[in-house]
PDB file of C-alpha atoms in Angstrom:
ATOM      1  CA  UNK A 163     -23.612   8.252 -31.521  1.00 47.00           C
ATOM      2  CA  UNK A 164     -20.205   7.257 -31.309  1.00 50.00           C
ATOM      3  CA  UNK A 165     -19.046   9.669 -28.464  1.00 64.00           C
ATOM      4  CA  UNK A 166     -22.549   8.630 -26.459  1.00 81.00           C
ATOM      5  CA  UNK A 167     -21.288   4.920 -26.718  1.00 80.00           C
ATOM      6  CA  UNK A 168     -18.059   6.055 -25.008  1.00 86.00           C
ATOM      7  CA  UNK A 169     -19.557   8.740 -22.806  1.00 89.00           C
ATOM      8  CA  UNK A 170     -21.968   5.014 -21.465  1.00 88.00           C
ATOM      9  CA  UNK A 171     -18.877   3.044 -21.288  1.00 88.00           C
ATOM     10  CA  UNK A 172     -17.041   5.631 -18.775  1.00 92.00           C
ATOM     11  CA  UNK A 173     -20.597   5.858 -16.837  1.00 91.00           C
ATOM     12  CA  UNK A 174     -20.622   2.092 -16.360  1.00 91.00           C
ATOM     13  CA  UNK A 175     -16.901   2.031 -15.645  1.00 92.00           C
ATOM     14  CA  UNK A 176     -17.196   4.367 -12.921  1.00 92.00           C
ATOM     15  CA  UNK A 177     -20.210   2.974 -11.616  1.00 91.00           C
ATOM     16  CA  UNK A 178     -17.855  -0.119 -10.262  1.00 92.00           C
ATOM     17  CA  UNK A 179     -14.920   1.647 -10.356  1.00 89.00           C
ATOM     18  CA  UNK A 180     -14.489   3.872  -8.066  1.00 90.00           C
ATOM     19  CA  UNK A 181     -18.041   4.610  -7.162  1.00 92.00           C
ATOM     20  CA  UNK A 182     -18.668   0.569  -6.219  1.00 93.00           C
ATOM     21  CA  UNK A 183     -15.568   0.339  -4.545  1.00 92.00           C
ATOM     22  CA  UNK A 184     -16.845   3.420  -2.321  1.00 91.00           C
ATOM     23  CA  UNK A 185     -20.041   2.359  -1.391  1.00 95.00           C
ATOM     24  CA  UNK A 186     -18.877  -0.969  -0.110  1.00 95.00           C
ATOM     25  CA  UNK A 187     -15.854   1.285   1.826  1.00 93.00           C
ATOM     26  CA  UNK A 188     -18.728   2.984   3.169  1.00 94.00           C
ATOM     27  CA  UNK A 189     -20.464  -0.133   4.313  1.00 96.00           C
ATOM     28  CA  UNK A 190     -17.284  -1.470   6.173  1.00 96.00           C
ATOM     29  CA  UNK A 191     -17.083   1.505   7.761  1.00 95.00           C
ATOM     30  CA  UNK A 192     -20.656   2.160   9.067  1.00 96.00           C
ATOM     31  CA  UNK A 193     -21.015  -1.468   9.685  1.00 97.00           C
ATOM     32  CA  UNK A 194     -18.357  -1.351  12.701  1.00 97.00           C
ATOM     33  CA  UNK A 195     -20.706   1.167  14.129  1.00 97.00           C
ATOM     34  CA  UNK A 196     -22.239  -2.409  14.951  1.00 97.00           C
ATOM     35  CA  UNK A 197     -18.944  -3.133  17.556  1.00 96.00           C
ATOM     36  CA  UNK A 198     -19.436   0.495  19.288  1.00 95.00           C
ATOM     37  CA  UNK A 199     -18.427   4.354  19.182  1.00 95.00           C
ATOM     38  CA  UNK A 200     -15.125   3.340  19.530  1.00 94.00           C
ATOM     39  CA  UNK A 201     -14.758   0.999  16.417  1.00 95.00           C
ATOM     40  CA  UNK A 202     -16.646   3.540  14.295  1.00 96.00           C
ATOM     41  CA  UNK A 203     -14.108   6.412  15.424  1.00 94.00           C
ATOM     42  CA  UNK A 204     -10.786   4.149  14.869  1.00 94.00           C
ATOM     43  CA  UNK A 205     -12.370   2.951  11.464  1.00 94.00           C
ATOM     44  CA  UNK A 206     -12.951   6.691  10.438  1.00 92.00           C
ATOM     45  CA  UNK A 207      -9.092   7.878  11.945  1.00 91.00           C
ATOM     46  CA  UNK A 208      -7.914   5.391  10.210  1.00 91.00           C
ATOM     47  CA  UNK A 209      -9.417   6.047   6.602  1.00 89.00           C
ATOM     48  CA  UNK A 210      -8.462  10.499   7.581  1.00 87.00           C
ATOM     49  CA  UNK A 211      -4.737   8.937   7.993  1.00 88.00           C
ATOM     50  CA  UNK A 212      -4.054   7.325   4.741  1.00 85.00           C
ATOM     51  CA  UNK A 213      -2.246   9.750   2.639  1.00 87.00           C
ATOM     52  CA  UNK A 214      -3.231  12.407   0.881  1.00 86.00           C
ATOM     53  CA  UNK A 215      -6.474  11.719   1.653  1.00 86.00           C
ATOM     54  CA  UNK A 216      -8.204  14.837   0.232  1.00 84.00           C
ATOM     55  CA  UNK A 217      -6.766  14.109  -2.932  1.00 90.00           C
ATOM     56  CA  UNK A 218      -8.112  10.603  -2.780  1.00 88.00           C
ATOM     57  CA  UNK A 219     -11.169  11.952  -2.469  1.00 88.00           C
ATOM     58  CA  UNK A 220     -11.354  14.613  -4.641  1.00 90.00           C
ATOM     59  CA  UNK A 221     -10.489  12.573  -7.613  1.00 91.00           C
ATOM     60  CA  UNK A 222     -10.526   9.023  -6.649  1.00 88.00           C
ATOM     61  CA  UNK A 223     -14.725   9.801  -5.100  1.00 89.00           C
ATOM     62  CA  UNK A 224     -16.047  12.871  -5.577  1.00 90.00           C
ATOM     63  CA  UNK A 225     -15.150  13.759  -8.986  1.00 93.00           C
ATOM     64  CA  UNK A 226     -15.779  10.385 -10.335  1.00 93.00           C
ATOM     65  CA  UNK A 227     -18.860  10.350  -8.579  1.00 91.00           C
ATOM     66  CA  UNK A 228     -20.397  13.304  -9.892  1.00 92.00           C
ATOM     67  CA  UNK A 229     -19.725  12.253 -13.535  1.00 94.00           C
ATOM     68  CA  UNK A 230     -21.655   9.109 -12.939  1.00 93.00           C
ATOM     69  CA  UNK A 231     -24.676  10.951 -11.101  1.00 90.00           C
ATOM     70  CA  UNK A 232     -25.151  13.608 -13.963  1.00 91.00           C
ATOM     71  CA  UNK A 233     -24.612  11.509 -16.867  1.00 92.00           C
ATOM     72  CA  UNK A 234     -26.774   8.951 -14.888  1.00 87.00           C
ATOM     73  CA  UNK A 235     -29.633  11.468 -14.454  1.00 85.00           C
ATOM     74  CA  UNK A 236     -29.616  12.406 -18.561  1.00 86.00           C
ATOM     75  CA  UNK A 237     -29.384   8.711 -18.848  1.00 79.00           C
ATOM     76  CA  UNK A 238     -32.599   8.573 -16.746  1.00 74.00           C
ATOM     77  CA  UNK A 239     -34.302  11.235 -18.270  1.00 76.00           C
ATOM     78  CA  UNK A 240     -33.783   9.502 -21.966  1.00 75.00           C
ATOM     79  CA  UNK A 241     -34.519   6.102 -21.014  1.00 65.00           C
ATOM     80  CA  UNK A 242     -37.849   4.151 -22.411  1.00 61.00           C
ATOM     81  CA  UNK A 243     -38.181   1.018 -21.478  1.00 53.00           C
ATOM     82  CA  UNK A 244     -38.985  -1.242 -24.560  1.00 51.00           C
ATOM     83  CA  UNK A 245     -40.998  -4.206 -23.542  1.00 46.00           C
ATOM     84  CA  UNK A 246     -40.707  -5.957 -27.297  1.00 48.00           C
ATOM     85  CA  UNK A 247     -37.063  -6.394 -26.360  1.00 56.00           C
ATOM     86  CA  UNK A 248     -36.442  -7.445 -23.498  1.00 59.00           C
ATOM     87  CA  UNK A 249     -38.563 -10.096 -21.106  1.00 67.00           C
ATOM     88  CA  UNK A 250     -41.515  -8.233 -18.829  1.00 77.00           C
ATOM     89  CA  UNK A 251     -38.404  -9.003 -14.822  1.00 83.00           C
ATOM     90  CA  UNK A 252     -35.551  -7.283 -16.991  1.00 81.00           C
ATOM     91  CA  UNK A 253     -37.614  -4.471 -18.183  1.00 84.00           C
ATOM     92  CA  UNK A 254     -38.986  -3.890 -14.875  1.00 88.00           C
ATOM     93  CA  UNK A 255     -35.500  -3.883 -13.473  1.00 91.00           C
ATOM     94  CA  UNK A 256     -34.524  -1.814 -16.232  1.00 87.00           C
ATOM     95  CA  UNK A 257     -37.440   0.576 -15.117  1.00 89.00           C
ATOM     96  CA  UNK A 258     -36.034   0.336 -11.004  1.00 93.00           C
ATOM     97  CA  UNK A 259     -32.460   1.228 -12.577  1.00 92.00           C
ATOM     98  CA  UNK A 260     -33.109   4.266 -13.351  1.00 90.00           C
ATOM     99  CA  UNK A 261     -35.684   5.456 -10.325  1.00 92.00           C
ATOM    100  CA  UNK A 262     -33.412   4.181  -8.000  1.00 95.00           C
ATOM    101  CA  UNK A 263     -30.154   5.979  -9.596  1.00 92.00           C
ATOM    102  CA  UNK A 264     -32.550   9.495  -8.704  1.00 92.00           C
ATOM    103  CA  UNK A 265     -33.326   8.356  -5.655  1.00 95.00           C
ATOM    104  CA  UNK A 266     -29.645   7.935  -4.494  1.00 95.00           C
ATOM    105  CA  UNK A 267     -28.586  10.915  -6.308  1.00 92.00           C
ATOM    106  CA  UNK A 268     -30.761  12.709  -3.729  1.00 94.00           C
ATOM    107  CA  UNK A 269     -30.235  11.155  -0.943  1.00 96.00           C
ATOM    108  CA  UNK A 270     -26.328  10.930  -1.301  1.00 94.00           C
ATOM    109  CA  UNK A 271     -26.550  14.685  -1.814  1.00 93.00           C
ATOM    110  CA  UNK A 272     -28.442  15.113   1.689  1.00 95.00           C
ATOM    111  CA  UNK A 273     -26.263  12.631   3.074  1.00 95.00           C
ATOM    112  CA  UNK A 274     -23.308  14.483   2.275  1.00 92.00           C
ATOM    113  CA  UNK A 275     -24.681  17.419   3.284  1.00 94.00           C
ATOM    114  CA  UNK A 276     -25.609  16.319   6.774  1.00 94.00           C
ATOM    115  CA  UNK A 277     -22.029  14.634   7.171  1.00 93.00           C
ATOM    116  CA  UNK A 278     -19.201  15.382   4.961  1.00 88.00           C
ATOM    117  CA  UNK A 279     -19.921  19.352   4.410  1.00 90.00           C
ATOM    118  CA  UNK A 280     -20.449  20.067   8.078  1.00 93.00           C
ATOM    119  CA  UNK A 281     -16.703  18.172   8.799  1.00 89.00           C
ATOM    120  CA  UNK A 282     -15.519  20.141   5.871  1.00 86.00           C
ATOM    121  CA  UNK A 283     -17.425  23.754   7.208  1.00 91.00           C
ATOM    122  CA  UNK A 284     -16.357  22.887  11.027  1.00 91.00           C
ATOM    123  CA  UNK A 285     -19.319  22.446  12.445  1.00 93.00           C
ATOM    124  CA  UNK A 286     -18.644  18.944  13.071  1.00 91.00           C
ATOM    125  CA  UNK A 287     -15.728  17.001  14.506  1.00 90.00           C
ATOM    126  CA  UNK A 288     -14.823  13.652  12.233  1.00 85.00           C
ATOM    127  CA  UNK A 289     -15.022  11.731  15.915  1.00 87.00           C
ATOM    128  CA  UNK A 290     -18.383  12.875  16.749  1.00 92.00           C
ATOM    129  CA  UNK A 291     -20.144  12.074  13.549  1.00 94.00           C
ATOM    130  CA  UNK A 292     -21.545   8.800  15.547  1.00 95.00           C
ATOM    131  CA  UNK A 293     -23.331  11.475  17.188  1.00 95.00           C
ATOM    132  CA  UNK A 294     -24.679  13.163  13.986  1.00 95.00           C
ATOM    133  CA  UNK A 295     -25.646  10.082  12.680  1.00 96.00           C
ATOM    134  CA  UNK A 296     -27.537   9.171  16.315  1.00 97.00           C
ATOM    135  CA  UNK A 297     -29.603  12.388  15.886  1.00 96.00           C
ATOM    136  CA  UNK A 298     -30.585  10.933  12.414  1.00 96.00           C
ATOM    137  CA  UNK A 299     -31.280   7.381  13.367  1.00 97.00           C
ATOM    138  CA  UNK A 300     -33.453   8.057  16.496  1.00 97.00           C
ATOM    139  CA  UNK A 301     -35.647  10.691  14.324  1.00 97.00           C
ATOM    140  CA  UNK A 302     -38.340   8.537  12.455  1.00 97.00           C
ATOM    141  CA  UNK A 303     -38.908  10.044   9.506  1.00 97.00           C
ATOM    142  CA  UNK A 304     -35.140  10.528   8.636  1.00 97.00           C
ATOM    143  CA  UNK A 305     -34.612   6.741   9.826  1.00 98.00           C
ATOM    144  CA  UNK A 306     -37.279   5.746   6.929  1.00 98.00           C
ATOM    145  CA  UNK A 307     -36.028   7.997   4.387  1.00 97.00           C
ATOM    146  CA  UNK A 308     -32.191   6.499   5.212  1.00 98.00           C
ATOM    147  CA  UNK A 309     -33.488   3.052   4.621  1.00 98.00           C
ATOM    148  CA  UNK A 310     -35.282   4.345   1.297  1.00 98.00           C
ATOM    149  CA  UNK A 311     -32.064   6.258   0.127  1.00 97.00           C
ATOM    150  CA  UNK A 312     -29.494   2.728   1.826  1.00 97.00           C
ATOM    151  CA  UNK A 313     -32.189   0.422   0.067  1.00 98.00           C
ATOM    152  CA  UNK A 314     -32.240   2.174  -3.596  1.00 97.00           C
ATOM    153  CA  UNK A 315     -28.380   2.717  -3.477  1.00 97.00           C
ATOM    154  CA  UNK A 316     -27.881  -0.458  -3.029  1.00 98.00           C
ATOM    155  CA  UNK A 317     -30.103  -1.797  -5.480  1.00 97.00           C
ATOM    156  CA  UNK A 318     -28.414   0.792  -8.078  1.00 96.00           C
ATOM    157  CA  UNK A 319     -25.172  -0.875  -7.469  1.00 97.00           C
ATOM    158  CA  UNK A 320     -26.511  -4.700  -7.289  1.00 97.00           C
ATOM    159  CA  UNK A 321     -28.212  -3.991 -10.871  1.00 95.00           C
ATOM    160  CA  UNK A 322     -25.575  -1.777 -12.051  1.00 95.00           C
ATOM    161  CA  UNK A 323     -23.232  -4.851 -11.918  1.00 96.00           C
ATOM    162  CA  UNK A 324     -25.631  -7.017 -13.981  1.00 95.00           C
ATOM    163  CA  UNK A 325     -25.741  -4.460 -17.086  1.00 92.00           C
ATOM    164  CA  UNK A 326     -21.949  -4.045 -16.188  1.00 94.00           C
ATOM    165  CA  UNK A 327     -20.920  -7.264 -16.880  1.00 95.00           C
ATOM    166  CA  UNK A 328     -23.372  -7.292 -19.880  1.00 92.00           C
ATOM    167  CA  UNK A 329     -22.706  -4.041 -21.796  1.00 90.00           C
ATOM    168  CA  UNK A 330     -18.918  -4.858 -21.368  1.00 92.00           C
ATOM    169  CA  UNK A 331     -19.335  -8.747 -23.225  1.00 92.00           C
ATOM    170  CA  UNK A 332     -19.070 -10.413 -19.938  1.00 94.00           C
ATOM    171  CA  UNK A 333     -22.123 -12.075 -19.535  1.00 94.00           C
ATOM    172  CA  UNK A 334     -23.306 -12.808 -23.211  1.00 90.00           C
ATOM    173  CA  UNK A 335     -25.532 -15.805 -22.973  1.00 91.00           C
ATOM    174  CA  UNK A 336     -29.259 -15.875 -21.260  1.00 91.00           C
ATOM    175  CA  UNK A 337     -27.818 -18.424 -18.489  1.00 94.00           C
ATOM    176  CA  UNK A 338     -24.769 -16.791 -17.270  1.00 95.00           C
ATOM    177  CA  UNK A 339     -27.307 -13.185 -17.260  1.00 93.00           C
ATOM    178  CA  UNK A 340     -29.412 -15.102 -15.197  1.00 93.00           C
ATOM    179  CA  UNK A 341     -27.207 -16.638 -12.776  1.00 96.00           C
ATOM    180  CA  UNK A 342     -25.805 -12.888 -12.800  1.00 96.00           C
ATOM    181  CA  UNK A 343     -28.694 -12.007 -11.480  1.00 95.00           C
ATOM    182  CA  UNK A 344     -29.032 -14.262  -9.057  1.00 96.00           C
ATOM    183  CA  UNK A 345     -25.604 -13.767  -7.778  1.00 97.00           C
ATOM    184  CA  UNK A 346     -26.271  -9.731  -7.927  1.00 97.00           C
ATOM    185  CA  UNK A 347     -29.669  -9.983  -5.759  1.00 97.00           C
ATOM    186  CA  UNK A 348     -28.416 -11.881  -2.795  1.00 98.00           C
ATOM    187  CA  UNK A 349     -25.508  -9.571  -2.728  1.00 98.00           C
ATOM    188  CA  UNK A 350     -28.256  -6.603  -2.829  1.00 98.00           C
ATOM    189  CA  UNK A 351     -30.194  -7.838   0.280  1.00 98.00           C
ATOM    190  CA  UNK A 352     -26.622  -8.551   2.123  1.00 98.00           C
ATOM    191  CA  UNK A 353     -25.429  -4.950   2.051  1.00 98.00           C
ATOM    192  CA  UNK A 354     -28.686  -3.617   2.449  1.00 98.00           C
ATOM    193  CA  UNK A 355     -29.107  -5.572   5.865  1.00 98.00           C
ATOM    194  CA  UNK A 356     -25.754  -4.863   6.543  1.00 98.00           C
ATOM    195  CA  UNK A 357     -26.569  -1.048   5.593  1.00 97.00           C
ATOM    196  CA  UNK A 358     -29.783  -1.290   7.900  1.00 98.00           C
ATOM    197  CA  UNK A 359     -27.873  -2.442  11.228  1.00 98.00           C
ATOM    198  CA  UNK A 360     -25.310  -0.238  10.881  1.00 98.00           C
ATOM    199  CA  UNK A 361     -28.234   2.078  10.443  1.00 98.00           C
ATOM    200  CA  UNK A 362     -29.619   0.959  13.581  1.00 98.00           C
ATOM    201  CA  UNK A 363     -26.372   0.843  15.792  1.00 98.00           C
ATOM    202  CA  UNK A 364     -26.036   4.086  15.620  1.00 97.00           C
ATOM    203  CA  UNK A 365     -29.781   4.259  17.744  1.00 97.00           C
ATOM    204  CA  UNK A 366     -27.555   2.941  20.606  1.00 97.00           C
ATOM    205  CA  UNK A 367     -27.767   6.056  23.194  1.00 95.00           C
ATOM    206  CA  UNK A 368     -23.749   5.309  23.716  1.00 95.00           C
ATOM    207  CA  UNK A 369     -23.808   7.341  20.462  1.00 95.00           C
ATOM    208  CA  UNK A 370     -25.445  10.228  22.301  1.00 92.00           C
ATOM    209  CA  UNK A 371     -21.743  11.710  24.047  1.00 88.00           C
ATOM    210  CA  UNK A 372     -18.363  12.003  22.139  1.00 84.00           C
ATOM    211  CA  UNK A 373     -15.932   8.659  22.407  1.00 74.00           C
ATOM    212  CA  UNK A 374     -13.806  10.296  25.042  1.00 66.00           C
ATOM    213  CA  UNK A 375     -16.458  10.291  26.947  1.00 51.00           C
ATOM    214  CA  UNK A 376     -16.935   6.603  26.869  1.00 54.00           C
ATOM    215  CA  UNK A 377     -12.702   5.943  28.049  1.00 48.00           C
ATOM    216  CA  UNK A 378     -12.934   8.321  30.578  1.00 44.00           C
ATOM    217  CA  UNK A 379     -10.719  10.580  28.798  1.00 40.00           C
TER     218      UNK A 379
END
């Protein structure tokens, strides 16, 4: 019991710190794809400059990151939701917790896949992942499934901050939970529109040819 109350307190931790702090990275980044190839490329130079980048990710991300999925998925697969505890809106966000924390757990792994691996295996450039991310957003069915995966991620974060603030004796009293909530919802449909038109920049056809193209160079 006592190392499962720890092994929840690093999963929460990590859930805001660093995993929180990358998904809103993310979101910065993607969401320039709003100002044009160009801005998306100088964002993502930029971030493949700092230093030791690799390292950054490695432990500061990815490692981090995969704590918080697998712990989150035997989280998941424990969970009951007990309805004589808690009110009939918390237990059913209790319930969208943990489908949601799947859900991005798959779709992170696909996105990754489809982005970060092929950098990493050569197949693509880092300046023409606009273009990768074109061929996604002008197919359909991948377009839906992105807003499915952008829409539960999001969520999972949002949410994730409400039990945050709770589990660690933040939020202790039934008013400041609920004006948590508030506060965590609006911030929810923000980066999820935010998520959604970055989403849908990347439909511009100006996204079709690599960024020299665009200067001429």
């Amino acid at each position: 019991m006592g190392n499962s109350y720890y092994f929840r307190k690093i999963h929460s931790l990590l859930g805001v710190i660093p995993v929180g702090f990358f998904l809103i990275e993310h979101l910065l980044t993607n969401y320039e794809a709003t100002k044009g190839p160009e801005a998306f490329v100088d964002q993502i130079n930029w971030l493949n400059g700092l230093p030791l980048v690799l390292l950054l990710e490695i432990v500061g991300i990815w490692l981090p990151l995969l704590y918080h999925a697998v712990y989150g998925l035997y989280v998941a697969y424990q969970a009951r939701n007990n309805v004589s505890n808690y009110s009939y809106f918390r237990n059913q966000m209790f319930m969208l917790q943990r489908v949601t924390g799947v859900i991005t757990f798959l779709f992170v792994a696909w996105h990754l896949f489809e982005t970060r691996l092929q950098v990493a295996l050569g197949n693509v450039a880092h300046e023409n992942l606009g273009m990768t991310m074109h061929d996604i957003a002008t197919n359909p069915v991948m377009f839906t499934v992105y807003v499915i995966g952008i829409v539960s991620a999001t969520f999972h974060f949002c949410n994730g901050l409400w039990s945050f603030l709770v589990s660690w004796g933040i939020t202790v009293g039934p008013r400041a939970q609920r004006y948590s909530s508030i506060i965590w919802m609006v911030l929810f449909v923000v980066m999820s529109v935010m998520f959604i038109m970055s989403l849908t920049a990347f439909t511009d056809t100006q996204f079709q040819v690599p960024v020299e193209a665009h200067s001429g160079h």
